[in-house]
Amino acid sequence: MTRDQRARSIGVHLVLIAYSLLAVGPILLVVMNSFKVRSAIFGSPLTPPDASTFSLIGYEKVFRSSHILLYYSNSLIVTLVSMALVLLFGAMAAWALTEYRFRGSTALALFLSIGIMVPIRLGSVAILNMMRSAGLNDTLTALVLVYVAQGLPMSIFILSEFIQQIPKDLRDAARCDGVPETRIFFEVVAPLLRPAIATVAVFTIVPIWNDLWFPLILTSSDSTHTVTLGVQQFLGQYITDWNSVLAALSMAILPVVVIYVILSRQLIAGLTSGAVK
Amino acid sequence: MANLSIEHLNKRYGATTVLNDVNLSIEDGEFVVLVGPSGCGKSTLLRMIAGLDGASGGDIHIAGKLVNTLAPAERGIAMVFQSYALYPHMNVRKNMTFGLKFTGVPPTERERRVTEAARMLRLEELLERYPRDLSGGQRQRVAIGRAIVREPEVFLFDEPLSNLDAALRVSTRVEIANLHRLLKSTIVYVTHDQVEAMTLADRIVVMNKGCIEQVGKPLDLYYEPANLFVAGFIGSPAMNFFEAEVEGIEGGRARVTGAAFRTLDISAASLKVGDRLTVGVRPEHLVRGEAGAFTAEGIVELVERLGEASFAYLRRVDGKMFVAEVRGRQTPAPGETVTLVAASPDVHVFDASGLRVATETR
Ligand SMILES: Nc1ncnc2c1ncn2[C@@H]1O[C@H](COP(=O)(O)OP(=O)(O)OP(=O)(O)O)[C@@H](O)[C@H]1O
Ligand SMILES: [Mg+2]
């Protein structure tokens, strides 16, 4: 490595490190302070907990005074079911739109791309009315339906791009081999889409898990609350129980991190195996 | 195994016509090679035989059965692609058996066919490998194996060797020839490599701009090209062309003159005085001499030495260039004026519309 290259490499790494600190810093702060007593959270927010300031009081309160495990499972159910449906329908729609020319296919693609540009929250009132009249008010199903609608356009868009990169000869070869169209999709195309699917999964999961808006307007009873909504009960108008808030938030972060780690492994594995023709 | 017949086949994409009234009849067990310049519609024709592209008009029969509306798998064809198109996430064995699952071949039979194909193509050691762990030649053999296990009536190859290096291309070519001898199946093979076409084909189909220019045995095409296009396309370097005119006719023989060669006598009954012609001579038929049936002079501008032969690029009297093959170690020097002659069977004559004029041939 020449000096020039080394200097450039150091520069790049400095930028990356700075960016990482910026991204990870607040998370670290939340997790760190969730293990401290209330006075230490405000007294010295930037120091890690030591023997005198360490406390699990936040976690205790969260488990004692709320149905955090229920919220957790609600969040998990909603997120995973939505993700599965978004991936399945997204991939199938992307395949249909890129592979087949049928009447209205361009119009359909256009219609779906509008979904990327128009935020779904604009339709909140209509969605609420719709769910009411469908009797889905205050159910997890309502959330799943909304999230699937929210995630589909982007996933179709991304997956279409990836499907176009799969050599056309491969599908033609499968057709000559007598493989039925559905099997071509599930056994030839889908396995090759693995890296794309991992990408879309991450893109889909994070906003759903973190969403506060739709649980707030679509769910009312405690039994359908998600984690993000559950945390809100510690944020009072006059006093905020910071121990509990930070503890609950730390716990809310955990699954996203786990899922991300799993999927990014998958993502890298997919990329390397697909890179060689 | 089956014959294949194509009648009045047309293919249009919107306003562009890609195939224009293609008629072709292929015998059972015949090895037919499609050649033609890039974009002339060879792949399109092959894909239409396979059923991957629909026809805009015309009929395709395989083994006497009209297959226009049949899916690729129902046509009894197997196709080998230029890009190999192996399933990247399946090992070699799975690549070969994957399709058989869906066409109702029982597992024991699948196994037998894979073993048989692997033996034929020397793939036994590779059956558990993934395509990414194979060399280009091995991948191509797997692709051929995948076609063989389907036991098709007709094999379709689309430039199967063009991704291989020169040495591998030769050995795989020999392998394909052997395979044809062994399987005795009907093969339609697209290439733009002349050597491949000449060596493999029972018959060559020369295509140009979506039309068939000529169909014939390799040497027939070489010695008796039906028109200017085929004459220029078959053979490398390409045939030299000289503008000419009929000056006189005496006793069934025509006297032909041109700016760039000495007056020539050909036996052609159908010519009239004043007819405009094109005279063609292949570089390899020109030899140094004083006077022959055909004689032309040129100033050497460039000599390409290939070893066994060299190609001399000469400037003719009318300013255009022509090429002559020179054998042996003594090559003419640039600037030298050389006289080249050809025997009368090696002189091709084409009329004003580009069609061959019947003369004596080899
Ligand atoms: N989907 C399409 N829409 C419009 N034109 C097309 C389409 N597919 C092919 N063509 C045209 O059809 C013509 C023939 O294409 P084809 O692939 O058959 O050529 P080819 O003889 O196989 O050429 P090559 O030797 O380069 O492979 C080309 O001019 C191409 O531009
Ligand atoms: Mg082609």
XYZ file of C-alpha atoms and ligand atoms in Angstrom:
671
model
C 0.000 0.000 0.000
C 1.376 3.375 -0.904
C 1.217 6.261 1.512
C -1.483 7.855 -0.602
C -3.680 4.791 -0.443
C -3.135 4.454 3.279
C -4.104 8.066 3.858
C -7.252 7.609 1.841
C -8.122 4.416 3.649
C -7.642 6.138 7.029
C -9.836 9.004 5.880
C -12.596 6.675 4.773
C -12.454 4.795 8.037
C -12.606 7.992 10.062
C -15.783 8.988 8.288
C -17.268 5.521 8.766
C -16.342 5.460 12.457
C -17.871 8.884 12.993
C -21.041 7.778 11.267
C -21.213 4.584 13.288
C -20.799 6.512 16.539
C -23.552 8.841 15.484
C -25.857 5.920 14.745
C -24.944 3.710 17.685
C -24.439 6.489 20.273
C -28.070 7.134 21.192
C -28.795 3.419 21.382
C -25.837 2.897 23.691
C -27.009 5.807 25.782
C -30.484 4.305 26.149
C -29.219 0.846 27.021
C -26.572 2.199 29.418
C -28.924 4.453 31.306
C -31.589 1.788 31.577
C -29.316 0.052 34.099
C -28.883 3.127 36.327
C -30.774 4.684 39.214
C -32.912 7.678 38.401
C -30.573 10.222 39.980
C -27.606 8.918 37.963
C -29.575 9.095 34.695
C -29.896 12.838 35.154
C -26.709 13.425 37.176
C -24.238 11.790 34.781
C -26.040 10.563 31.689
C -22.836 9.873 29.776
C -21.098 7.559 32.227
C -21.700 3.818 32.245
C -23.310 2.355 35.355
C -20.902 1.568 38.211
C -21.420 -0.237 41.506
C -23.124 2.706 43.141
C -25.398 3.683 40.263
C -26.292 0.223 38.913
C -29.923 -0.703 39.266
C -32.489 -2.957 37.625
C -35.377 -0.949 39.006
C -36.540 0.036 35.518
C -36.810 -3.550 34.352
C -38.534 -4.589 37.567
C -41.139 -1.907 37.151
C -41.693 -2.732 33.521
C -42.356 -6.389 34.301
C -44.412 -5.612 37.387
C -46.628 -2.831 36.197
C -47.289 -3.721 32.561
C -47.950 -6.684 30.303
C -44.664 -6.241 28.547
C -44.464 -9.883 27.452
C -47.884 -9.625 25.872
C -46.877 -6.450 24.049
C -43.778 -8.201 22.955
C -45.590 -11.140 21.496
C -48.101 -8.813 19.823
C -45.263 -6.892 18.191
C -43.566 -10.102 17.117
C -46.729 -11.577 15.650
C -47.618 -8.439 13.771
C -44.096 -7.888 12.476
C -43.361 -11.453 11.425
C -46.730 -12.134 9.843
C -46.587 -8.817 7.962
C -43.042 -9.537 6.826
C -43.939 -13.013 5.607
C -46.920 -11.730 3.668
C -45.036 -8.770 2.230
C -42.236 -11.043 1.045
C -44.529 -13.688 -0.391
C -46.935 -11.357 -2.164
C -44.197 -8.881 -3.031
C -42.069 -11.506 -4.723
C -45.035 -13.031 -6.512
C -46.279 -9.663 -7.746
C -42.782 -8.617 -8.793
C -42.406 -11.852 -10.738
C -45.757 -11.442 -12.440
C -45.089 -7.830 -13.347
C -41.598 -8.422 -14.738
C -42.107 -11.814 -16.354
C -45.537 -11.644 -17.924
C -47.045 -9.081 -20.222
C -50.764 -9.007 -19.607
C -53.475 -6.456 -20.141
C -53.183 -3.751 -17.517
C -49.759 -4.832 -16.305
C -48.271 -1.392 -16.886
C -51.214 0.279 -15.190
C -50.855 -2.094 -12.264
C -47.141 -1.405 -11.925
C -47.846 2.314 -12.010
C -50.575 1.965 -9.418
C -48.204 0.110 -7.115
C -45.464 2.657 -7.526
C -47.865 5.345 -6.358
C -47.838 3.486 -3.053
C -44.147 4.281 -2.726
C -44.708 7.971 -3.210
C -47.856 8.505 -1.136
C -47.392 7.841 2.592
C -49.993 5.444 3.903
C -50.640 7.636 6.921
C -52.502 10.064 4.714
C -55.216 7.458 4.593
C -55.402 6.951 8.340
C -58.948 8.149 8.736
C -60.179 6.082 5.822
C -58.308 3.059 7.117
C -59.832 3.525 10.560
C -63.331 3.745 9.102
C -62.684 0.744 6.910
C -61.431 -1.365 9.813
C -64.400 -0.279 11.925
C -66.942 -1.287 9.353
C -65.109 -4.542 8.702
C -65.233 -5.304 12.395
C -61.453 -5.480 12.568
C -61.113 -2.588 14.940
C -58.746 -3.304 17.828
C -57.351 -6.522 16.321
C -53.847 -7.505 15.299
C -55.266 -8.462 11.905
C -55.997 -4.811 11.242
C -52.361 -3.929 11.916
C -51.110 -6.751 9.720
C -53.308 -5.648 6.845
C -52.134 -2.061 7.089
C -48.472 -3.047 7.285
C -48.740 -5.393 4.337
C -50.231 -2.561 2.321
C -47.486 -0.265 3.537
C -44.644 -2.667 2.769
C -45.783 -4.124 -0.554
C -45.019 -1.287 -2.995
C -41.394 -0.910 -1.956
C -40.808 -4.649 -1.817
C -42.295 -5.129 -5.281
C -40.107 -2.345 -6.564
C -36.894 -3.750 -5.091
C -37.669 -7.367 -5.960
C -38.552 -6.469 -9.564
C -35.109 -4.985 -9.976
C -33.509 -8.161 -8.666
C -35.703 -10.443 -10.730
C -34.657 -8.597 -13.861
C -31.056 -9.426 -13.031
C -31.734 -13.156 -13.012
C -30.659 -14.356 -16.464
C -33.619 -14.890 -18.743
C -32.017 -18.075 -20.032
C -32.511 -19.650 -16.623
C -36.275 -19.313 -16.807
C -36.248 -20.421 -20.426
C -34.166 -23.461 -19.518
C -36.635 -24.339 -16.790
C -39.492 -23.966 -19.246
C -37.788 -26.280 -21.716
C -37.276 -28.685 -18.825
C -41.011 -28.772 -18.309
C -41.009 -27.087 -14.919
C -44.442 -25.559 -14.223
C -44.544 -21.777 -13.830
C -45.297 -21.844 -10.108
C -42.377 -24.199 -9.519
C -40.125 -21.999 -11.642
C -40.989 -19.173 -9.316
C -40.600 -21.066 -6.052
C -37.716 -23.384 -6.939
C -35.643 -21.471 -9.461
C -36.311 -17.769 -8.996
C -37.024 -17.498 -5.278
C -33.786 -19.216 -4.132
C -31.808 -16.814 -6.287
C -33.649 -13.886 -4.748
C -32.400 -14.708 -1.255
C -30.161 -11.652 -0.862
C -32.910 -9.415 -2.189
C -35.424 -11.006 0.133
C -33.127 -10.425 3.108
C -32.795 -6.788 2.111
C -36.520 -6.345 1.737
C -37.118 -8.169 5.024
C -34.922 -5.690 6.895
C -36.539 -2.761 5.125
C -39.961 -4.114 6.036
C -39.390 -5.167 9.620
C -37.815 -2.057 11.082
C -40.588 0.450 10.376
C -43.275 -2.020 11.424
C -41.609 -2.866 14.702
C -41.002 0.795 15.470
C -44.395 2.049 14.362
C -46.414 3.903 16.933
C -49.029 5.527 14.753
C -51.174 2.646 13.633
C -51.217 0.786 16.963
C -52.256 4.098 18.488
C -55.220 4.632 16.208
C -56.196 1.032 15.451
C -55.819 -0.679 18.827
C -57.396 0.390 22.065
C -57.361 -2.494 24.525
C -54.313 -3.571 26.476
C -54.392 -7.021 24.890
C -53.608 -5.693 21.417
C -50.928 -3.160 22.392
C -47.522 -3.449 20.796
C -44.235 -2.690 22.524
C -43.933 0.849 21.202
C -47.418 1.621 22.387
C -46.858 -0.126 25.696
C -43.861 2.066 26.421
C -46.041 5.125 26.166
C -47.768 4.383 29.426
C -44.568 5.297 31.280
C -44.433 8.655 29.556
C -46.827 10.690 31.648
C -48.033 14.167 30.962
C -46.545 15.442 34.213
C -44.050 12.832 35.357
C -42.147 10.401 33.195
C -40.792 7.196 34.675
C -37.472 7.324 32.885
C -36.182 4.089 34.400
C -39.082 2.166 32.955
C -39.063 4.007 29.648
C -35.393 3.305 29.062
C -35.734 -0.299 30.172
C -38.708 -0.882 27.893
C -36.961 0.808 24.994
C -33.847 -1.298 25.516
C -35.970 -4.384 25.363
C -37.723 -3.092 22.259
C -34.431 -2.629 20.465
C -33.249 -6.163 21.123
C -35.395 -8.161 18.655
C -34.655 -5.785 15.795
C -30.949 -6.223 16.410
C -31.293 -10.010 16.561
C -33.332 -10.183 13.364
C -30.940 -7.850 11.637
C -27.942 -9.962 12.601
C -29.615 -13.130 11.362
C -30.705 -11.586 8.100
C -27.451 -9.804 7.388
C -25.660 -13.152 7.645
C -28.143 -14.499 5.175
C -27.669 -11.425 3.062
C -23.921 -11.851 2.852
C -24.205 -15.595 2.227
C -26.691 -14.923 -0.528
C -24.549 -12.283 -2.111
C -21.423 -14.393 -2.294
C -23.159 -17.490 -3.601
C -25.000 -15.505 -6.244
C -22.013 -13.451 -7.312
C -20.406 -16.215 -9.325
C -22.279 -17.227 -12.419
C -35.953 -38.836 -32.999
C -37.929 -36.892 -35.482
C -38.029 -34.690 -38.477
C -38.827 -31.040 -38.227
C -40.613 -28.879 -40.698
C -41.091 -25.151 -40.689
C -43.550 -23.531 -43.056
C -44.003 -19.846 -43.830
C -42.780 -18.887 -40.391
C -42.958 -15.184 -39.568
C -41.964 -13.218 -36.525
C -42.653 -9.554 -35.977
C -41.999 -7.313 -33.012
C -44.357 -4.426 -33.608
C -43.328 -2.969 -36.933
C -39.985 -4.776 -37.236
C -39.948 -8.080 -39.035
C -37.399 -10.410 -37.515
C -38.227 -13.552 -39.494
C -39.757 -13.336 -42.926
C -41.404 -16.401 -44.470
C -38.919 -19.013 -43.310
C -39.341 -22.477 -44.833
C -37.130 -25.321 -43.751
C -37.451 -29.042 -43.620
C -35.073 -31.095 -41.511
C -34.747 -34.857 -41.780
C -34.777 -37.277 -38.883
C -31.296 -37.483 -37.395
C -29.929 -34.593 -39.373
C -27.437 -32.107 -37.944
C -28.431 -28.679 -39.236
C -26.393 -25.596 -38.469
C -27.845 -22.097 -38.689
C -25.325 -19.399 -39.543
C -25.672 -15.754 -40.379
C -24.533 -12.320 -39.295
C -25.421 -11.045 -35.848
C -29.060 -10.042 -35.533
C -30.282 -12.030 -38.538
C -32.759 -13.982 -36.417
C -30.982 -17.279 -35.714
C -31.737 -17.273 -32.007
C -35.253 -16.132 -32.675
C -35.834 -19.057 -35.038
C -34.402 -21.486 -32.506
C -36.492 -20.061 -29.686
C -39.587 -20.366 -31.829
C -38.830 -24.017 -32.543
C -38.407 -24.454 -28.798
C -41.696 -22.717 -28.110
C -40.129 -19.977 -26.008
C -41.305 -17.321 -28.464
C -44.617 -17.442 -30.257
C -44.913 -17.143 -34.034
C -46.601 -14.231 -35.779
C -47.540 -16.606 -38.571
C -46.687 -19.996 -39.998
C -46.473 -23.567 -38.755
C -43.892 -25.724 -37.021
C -44.196 -29.514 -37.121
C -42.047 -31.788 -34.994
C -42.295 -35.504 -35.777
C -45.258 -34.764 -37.987
C -47.167 -33.088 -35.183
C -48.219 -29.446 -35.327
C -46.632 -27.881 -32.238
C -47.589 -24.212 -32.665
C -49.617 -24.076 -29.492
C -47.653 -26.582 -27.412
C -45.518 -25.554 -24.438
C -41.739 -26.110 -24.785
C -41.820 -29.214 -22.601
C -44.509 -30.827 -24.756
C -42.601 -30.414 -27.992
C -39.992 -33.053 -27.341
C -37.119 -30.594 -27.588
C -34.172 -29.812 -25.349
C -32.227 -26.597 -25.583
C -28.633 -25.801 -24.670
C -27.985 -22.129 -24.050
C -24.916 -20.025 -24.733
C -24.869 -18.946 -21.076
C -25.263 -22.621 -19.998
C -28.226 -21.504 -17.822
C -27.459 -24.034 -15.098
C -29.474 -23.655 -11.909
C -26.835 -22.084 -9.621
C -28.320 -23.413 -6.407
C -28.477 -27.051 -7.478
C -25.638 -29.492 -7.860
C -24.901 -31.186 -11.148
C -27.070 -34.213 -10.428
C -29.998 -32.035 -9.368
C -29.504 -29.818 -12.395
C -29.963 -32.816 -14.638
C -32.869 -34.432 -12.789
C -34.789 -31.294 -11.810
C -36.846 -31.141 -14.988
C -37.490 -34.884 -15.121
C -39.472 -34.697 -11.897
C -42.156 -32.744 -13.679
C -42.388 -34.848 -16.802
C -43.306 -38.031 -14.989
C -40.018 -39.906 -15.174
C -39.802 -42.348 -12.237
C -36.820 -41.947 -9.848
C -35.027 -45.143 -10.867
C -35.250 -44.138 -14.514
C -33.967 -40.639 -13.682
C -31.011 -42.178 -11.925
C -30.274 -44.437 -14.886
C -30.371 -41.568 -17.333
C -28.105 -39.379 -15.220
C -25.592 -42.180 -14.844
C -25.691 -42.798 -18.575
C -25.303 -39.123 -19.484
C -22.562 -38.626 -16.911
C -20.646 -41.534 -18.388
C -21.056 -40.206 -21.897
C -19.917 -36.724 -20.956
C -17.325 -37.740 -18.352
C -19.182 -36.012 -15.547
C -19.181 -38.884 -13.031
C -16.736 -37.155 -10.696
C -18.649 -33.900 -10.790
C -22.179 -34.996 -9.978
C -22.188 -33.557 -6.461
C -20.499 -30.275 -7.400
C -22.245 -26.950 -7.787
C -22.035 -25.028 -11.074
C -19.890 -22.310 -9.475
C -17.219 -24.953 -8.770
C -16.982 -26.051 -12.411
C -14.883 -24.771 -15.283
C -16.538 -23.337 -18.372
C -16.117 -26.530 -20.359
C -17.493 -28.656 -17.545
C -20.486 -26.372 -17.201
C -21.157 -26.687 -20.885
C -21.001 -30.480 -20.611
C -23.478 -30.366 -17.727
C -25.772 -28.206 -19.839
C -25.549 -30.772 -22.625
C -26.119 -33.534 -20.080
C -29.241 -31.823 -18.868
C -30.490 -31.855 -22.445
C -29.575 -35.502 -23.006
C -31.410 -36.869 -19.960
C -34.638 -35.471 -21.337
C -34.225 -37.827 -24.304
C -35.651 -35.245 -26.678
C -36.644 -35.699 -30.300
C -34.759 -32.576 -31.287
C -31.730 -30.922 -29.703
C -31.458 -27.168 -30.018
C -28.077 -25.519 -29.437
C -27.659 -21.732 -29.344
C -23.967 -20.894 -29.765
C -23.002 -23.446 -27.123
C -19.271 -23.021 -27.543
C -18.867 -19.293 -27.838
C -18.039 -18.807 -24.158
C -15.186 -21.326 -24.278
C -11.562 -20.683 -25.128
C -10.168 -21.811 -28.462
C -8.693 -25.158 -27.377
C -11.752 -26.158 -25.392
C -13.946 -25.147 -28.278
C -12.208 -27.621 -30.540
C -12.449 -30.505 -28.082
C -16.072 -29.798 -27.195
C -16.859 -29.554 -30.884
C -15.483 -33.024 -31.391
C -17.511 -34.193 -28.425
C -20.707 -32.806 -29.865
C -19.971 -34.522 -33.167
C -19.439 -37.800 -31.315
C -22.607 -37.286 -29.390
C -24.563 -36.861 -32.578
C -23.061 -40.021 -33.990
C -23.999 -41.882 -30.805
C -27.504 -40.522 -30.237
C -28.432 -40.160 -33.911
C -30.797 -37.384 -32.888
C -31.981 -34.407 -34.877
C -29.940 -31.325 -34.004
C -30.437 -27.675 -34.847
C -27.329 -25.731 -33.946
C -26.761 -21.985 -34.084
C -23.272 -20.597 -34.418
C -21.410 -17.847 -36.111
C -18.197 -19.780 -36.139
C -17.619 -20.973 -39.709
C -15.379 -23.817 -38.694
C -18.009 -25.149 -36.328
C -20.607 -24.899 -39.044
C -18.464 -26.611 -41.669
C -17.230 -29.417 -39.425
C -20.454 -30.285 -37.638
C -23.191 -29.766 -40.159
C -24.898 -32.260 -42.407
C -26.519 -29.191 -43.874
C -25.930 -25.513 -43.288
C -28.676 -22.909 -43.347
C -27.368 -19.447 -44.172
C -29.629 -16.696 -42.902
C -29.612 -12.969 -43.548
C -32.021 -10.313 -42.307
C -34.655 -12.814 -41.261
C -34.618 -14.775 -44.527
C -32.958 -18.025 -45.511
C -30.395 -17.351 -48.234
C -29.341 -20.911 -48.938
C -29.584 -24.388 -47.486
C -27.054 -26.996 -48.446
C -24.207 -29.347 -47.600
C -21.144 -27.507 -46.286
C -19.039 -28.100 -49.377
C -21.908 -27.310 -51.731
C -22.208 -23.948 -50.060
C -18.502 -23.439 -50.391
C -18.164 -24.492 -54.006
C -21.532 -23.377 -55.301
C -22.863 -20.451 -53.282
C -26.327 -19.572 -54.544
C -25.870 -15.847 -54.300
C -23.490 -13.047 -53.454
C -24.413 -13.041 -49.779
C -23.609 -16.714 -49.247
C -20.477 -16.395 -51.356
C -19.248 -13.565 -49.170
C -20.349 -15.156 -45.911
C -18.966 -18.670 -46.271
C -15.190 -18.858 -46.311
C -12.594 -16.872 -44.443
C -11.138 -14.501 -45.500
C -14.170 -13.650 -47.570
C -14.379 -14.149 -51.323
C -12.987 -11.361 -53.545
C -15.505 -9.699 -55.820
C -14.777 -7.959 -59.141
C -17.288 -5.938 -61.148
C -17.586 -7.229 -64.691
C -19.597 -7.059 -67.894
C -20.356 -9.480 -70.711
C -18.477 -8.272 -73.766
C -19.359 -10.950 -76.280
C -20.817 -14.411 -76.703
C -19.341 -17.073 -78.962
C -20.452 -20.697 -79.146
C -22.044 -20.852 -75.694
C -19.075 -19.165 -74.048
C -19.178 -15.631 -72.739
C -16.288 -13.188 -72.818
C -16.302 -11.228 -69.562
C -14.291 -8.086 -69.009
C -13.649 -5.950 -65.990
C -11.376 -3.142 -64.888
C -9.419 -5.177 -62.391
C -8.772 -8.467 -64.173
C -7.853 -9.760 -67.584
C -10.645 -10.745 -69.916
C -12.174 -14.029 -68.913
C -13.917 -16.788 -70.827
C -16.765 -18.605 -69.104
C -19.171 -21.273 -70.246
C -22.563 -19.849 -69.503
C -25.568 -20.237 -71.708
C -27.932 -17.785 -70.085
C -25.897 -14.596 -70.528
C -26.446 -11.745 -72.961
C -24.019 -9.157 -74.248
C -23.968 -6.155 -71.913
C -25.082 -8.055 -68.773
C -23.541 -6.651 -65.607
C -21.920 -9.350 -63.505
C -19.896 -9.880 -60.370
C -16.978 -12.269 -60.575
C -15.890 -13.897 -57.316
C -12.683 -15.748 -56.495
C -11.709 -17.082 -53.075
C -8.323 -16.001 -51.675
C -7.236 -19.618 -51.299
C -7.860 -20.307 -54.992
C -5.566 -17.552 -56.184
C -2.015 -18.661 -56.937
C 0.934 -16.787 -58.385
C 1.325 -17.328 -62.094
C 1.533 -15.704 -65.514
C -1.833 -16.389 -67.071
C -4.814 -18.547 -66.107
C -8.531 -18.755 -66.685
C -8.780 -15.839 -64.310
C -5.853 -13.430 -64.018
C -5.585 -10.321 -61.867
C -2.755 -8.067 -60.821
C -2.236 -6.142 -57.637
C 0.328 -4.267 -55.596
C 0.999 -5.915 -52.233
C 0.146 -3.594 -49.342
C 0.195 -5.911 -46.365
C 1.048 -9.533 -45.631
C -0.468 -11.436 -42.711
C 1.615 -14.469 -41.800
C -0.326 -17.277 -40.099
C 2.249 -20.051 -40.494
C 1.048 -22.632 -42.964
C -0.325 -19.852 -45.101
C -0.099 -16.085 -45.376
C -2.659 -13.621 -46.617
C -1.541 -10.910 -48.985
C -3.703 -7.796 -49.196
C -3.358 -6.316 -52.663
C -4.494 -3.077 -54.250
C -6.116 -3.672 -57.615
C -6.008 -1.483 -60.665
C -9.406 0.045 -59.834
C -8.198 1.062 -56.365
C -10.096 -1.555 -54.335
C -8.442 -4.279 -52.295
C -8.405 -8.034 -52.673
C -6.859 -10.878 -50.734
C -4.809 -13.852 -51.861
C -3.532 -16.774 -49.873
C 0.160 -17.441 -50.261
C 1.550 -20.807 -49.253
C 5.061 -21.519 -48.121
C 7.868 -19.462 -46.712
C 8.442 -17.037 -49.558
C 5.880 -14.273 -49.183
C 5.724 -11.278 -51.503
C 7.094 -8.024 -50.107
C 4.916 -4.922 -49.727
C 5.138 -2.767 -52.838
C 5.730 -5.721 -55.110
C 3.388 -6.163 -58.074
C 2.034 -9.697 -58.202
C 0.068 -11.549 -60.845
C -2.433 -14.059 -59.504
C -4.409 -16.671 -61.394
C -7.287 -19.025 -60.666
C -8.613 -22.065 -62.509
C -11.985 -21.717 -64.182
C -13.927 -24.032 -61.781
C -12.899 -21.694 -58.970
C -14.368 -18.637 -60.626
C -17.866 -17.780 -59.421
C -20.127 -15.555 -61.461
C -23.182 -13.714 -60.188
C -25.708 -11.751 -62.190
C -26.906 -8.206 -61.517
C -29.470 -9.395 -58.958
C -26.749 -11.277 -57.068
C -27.811 -14.786 -58.095
C -25.304 -17.393 -59.181
C -24.823 -17.905 -62.899
C -24.364 -21.580 -63.693
C -20.784 -22.172 -64.813
C -18.537 -25.170 -64.554
C -17.715 -26.153 -60.968
C -15.683 -28.669 -59.044
N -38.136 -8.530 -27.952
C -37.703 -7.988 -29.100
N -38.228 -6.845 -29.574
C -37.801 -6.294 -30.731
N -36.831 -6.808 -31.493
C -36.264 -7.944 -31.090
C -36.646 -8.599 -29.873
N -35.901 -9.706 -29.736
C -35.073 -9.741 -30.799
N -35.285 -8.689 -31.611
C -34.587 -8.404 -32.868
O -34.620 -9.550 -33.649
C -33.453 -9.638 -34.440
C -32.909 -11.027 -34.393
O -32.445 -11.326 -33.128
P -31.737 -12.686 -32.811
O -31.410 -12.707 -31.365
O -32.543 -13.801 -33.336
O -30.398 -12.554 -33.657
P -29.234 -13.623 -33.827
O -29.209 -14.008 -35.256
O -29.375 -14.697 -32.819
O -27.971 -12.733 -33.502
P -26.647 -13.124 -32.685
O -25.769 -13.837 -33.640
O -26.091 -11.794 -32.320
O -27.060 -13.937 -31.523
C -32.490 -8.590 -33.918
O -32.415 -7.566 -34.863
C -33.133 -8.110 -32.650
O -32.914 -6.746 -32.471
Mg -28.290 -15.273 -31.023
